[in-house]
Each structure stands twice: as C-alpha cells, then as structure tokens.
CSV table of C-alpha atoms in Angstrom, one decimal:
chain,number,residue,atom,x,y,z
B,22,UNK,CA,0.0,0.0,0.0
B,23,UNK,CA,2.7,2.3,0.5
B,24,UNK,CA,4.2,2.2,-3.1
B,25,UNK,CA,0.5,3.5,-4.4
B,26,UNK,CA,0.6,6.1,-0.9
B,27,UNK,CA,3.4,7.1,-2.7
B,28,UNK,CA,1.7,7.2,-6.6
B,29,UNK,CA,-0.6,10.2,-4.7
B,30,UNK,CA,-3.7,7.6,-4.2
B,31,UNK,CA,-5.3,7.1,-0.8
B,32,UNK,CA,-5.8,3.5,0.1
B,33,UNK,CA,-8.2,2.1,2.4
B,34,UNK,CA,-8.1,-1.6,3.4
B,35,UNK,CA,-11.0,-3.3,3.8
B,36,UNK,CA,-10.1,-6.0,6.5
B,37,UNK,CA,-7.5,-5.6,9.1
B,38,UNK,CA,-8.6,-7.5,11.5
B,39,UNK,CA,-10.3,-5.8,15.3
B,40,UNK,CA,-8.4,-4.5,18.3
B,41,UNK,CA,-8.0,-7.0,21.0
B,42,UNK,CA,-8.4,-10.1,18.8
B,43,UNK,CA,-11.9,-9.9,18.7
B,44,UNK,CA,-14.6,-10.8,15.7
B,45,UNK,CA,-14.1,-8.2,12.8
B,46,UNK,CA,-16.9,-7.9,10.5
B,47,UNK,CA,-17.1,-6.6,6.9
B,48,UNK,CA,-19.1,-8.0,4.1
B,49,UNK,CA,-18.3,-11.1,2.3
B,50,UNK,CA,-16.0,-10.9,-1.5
B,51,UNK,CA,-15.5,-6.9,-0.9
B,52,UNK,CA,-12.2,-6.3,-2.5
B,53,UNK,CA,-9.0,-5.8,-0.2
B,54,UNK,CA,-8.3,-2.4,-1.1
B,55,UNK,CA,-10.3,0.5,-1.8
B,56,UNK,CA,-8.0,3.0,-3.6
B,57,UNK,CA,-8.8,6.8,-4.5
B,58,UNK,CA,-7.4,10.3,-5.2
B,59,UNK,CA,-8.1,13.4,-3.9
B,60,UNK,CA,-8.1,15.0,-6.6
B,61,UNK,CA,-11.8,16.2,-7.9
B,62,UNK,CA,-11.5,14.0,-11.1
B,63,UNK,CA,-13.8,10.5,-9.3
B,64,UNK,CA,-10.7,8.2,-9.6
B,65,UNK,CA,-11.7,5.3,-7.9
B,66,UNK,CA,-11.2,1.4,-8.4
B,67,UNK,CA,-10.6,-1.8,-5.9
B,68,UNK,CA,-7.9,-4.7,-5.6
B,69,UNK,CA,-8.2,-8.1,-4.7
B,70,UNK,CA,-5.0,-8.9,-3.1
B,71,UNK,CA,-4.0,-12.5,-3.5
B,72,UNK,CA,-1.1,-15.0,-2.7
B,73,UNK,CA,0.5,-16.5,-5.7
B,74,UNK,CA,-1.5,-20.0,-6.8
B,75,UNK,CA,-4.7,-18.5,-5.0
B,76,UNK,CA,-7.9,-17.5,-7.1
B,77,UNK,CA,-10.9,-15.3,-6.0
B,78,UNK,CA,-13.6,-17.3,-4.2
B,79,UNK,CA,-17.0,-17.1,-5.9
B,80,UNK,CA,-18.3,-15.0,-3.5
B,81,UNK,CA,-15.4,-12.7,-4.5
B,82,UNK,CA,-16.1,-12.7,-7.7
B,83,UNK,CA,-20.1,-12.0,-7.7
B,84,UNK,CA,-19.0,-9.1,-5.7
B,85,UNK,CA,-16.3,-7.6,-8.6
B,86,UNK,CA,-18.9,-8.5,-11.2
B,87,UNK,CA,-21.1,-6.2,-8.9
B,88,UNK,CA,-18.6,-3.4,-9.1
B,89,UNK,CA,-18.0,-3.5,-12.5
B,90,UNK,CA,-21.6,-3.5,-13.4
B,91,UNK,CA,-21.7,-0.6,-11.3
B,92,UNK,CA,-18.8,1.4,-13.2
B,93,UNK,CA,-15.8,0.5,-11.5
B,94,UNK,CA,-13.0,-0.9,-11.9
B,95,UNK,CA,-11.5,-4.2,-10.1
B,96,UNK,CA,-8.4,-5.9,-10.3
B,97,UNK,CA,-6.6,-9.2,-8.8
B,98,UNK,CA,-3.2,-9.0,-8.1
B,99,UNK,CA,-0.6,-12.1,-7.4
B,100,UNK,CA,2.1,-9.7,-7.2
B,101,UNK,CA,3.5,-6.0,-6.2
B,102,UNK,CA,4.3,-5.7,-10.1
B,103,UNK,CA,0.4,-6.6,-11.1
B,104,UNK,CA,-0.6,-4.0,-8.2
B,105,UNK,CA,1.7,-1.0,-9.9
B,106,UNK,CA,0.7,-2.0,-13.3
B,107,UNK,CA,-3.4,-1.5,-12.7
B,108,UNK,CA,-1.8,1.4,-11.0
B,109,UNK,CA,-0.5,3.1,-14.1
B,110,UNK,CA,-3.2,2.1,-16.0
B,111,UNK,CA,-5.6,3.8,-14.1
B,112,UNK,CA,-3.4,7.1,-13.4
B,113,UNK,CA,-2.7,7.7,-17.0
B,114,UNK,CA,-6.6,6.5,-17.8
C-alpha cells in the first residue's frame, strides 16, 4: 500500500482484523483495497490482493462482477508488479 501512498492515491483496506483479537466484520467478497485520489477528477477502483496459486472465491467474484456492473473498476493482483501495473493504468486512464 505504501508504493501506491506514494503514486498520490489514498488506500483504504478493507479487512485488518479488530483490536484485541476480537470478531471483525465486513461484508463477504469486498475487495481488499479501496483505492482513491483526492483530486476532484472521481478516480476510484478496488484490488483483490491475492497470494500466488490463490484465485478469488466465488463470492469474490459476484461481488467484482457487482462493481464493475456498477462502473468501476477491479483488479486481482498475485504480485506487487500486477498491483503497480493497474496502478499506471488507471493514473494515466
């Protein structure tokens, strides 16, 4: 998250867990990361982060298709390189 910090974007993370080890709710297949600039233009788009070998569960997926129906944009990474690379995409977009 820091590289994109970095790139000018705000991130937001969707799950990181509750203080004191507790139960931490959010709602099933949202992406990972929530990523937007403040910069008056509506740049906004979401990241599933996932380990190498991994794949999106279905419930992931219905809630991308979702997204995307509604506009925006969603990517899967495996990799740092896949998350900087929907990164420029979307900057220069």
């Amino acid at each position: 998250m820091e590289e994109l910090i970095l790139r000018g974007w705000d991130v937001h993370e969707s799950y990181l867990g509750s203080d004191g080890g507790g139960r931490a709710w959010l709602t099933p297949g949202f992406p990972d990361l929530l990523v937007y600039r403040q910069d008056g233009a509506r740049r906004l788009w979401f990241a599933e982060l996932k380990q190498p070998g991994n794949k999106p569960t279905d419930t992931q997926l219905a809630y991308h298709a979702r997204l995307r129906a509604a506009g925006f944009r969603v990517v899967v990474a495996w990799t740092l390189d896949d998350l900087l690379a929907a990164e420029a995409e979307e900057r220069t977009a």
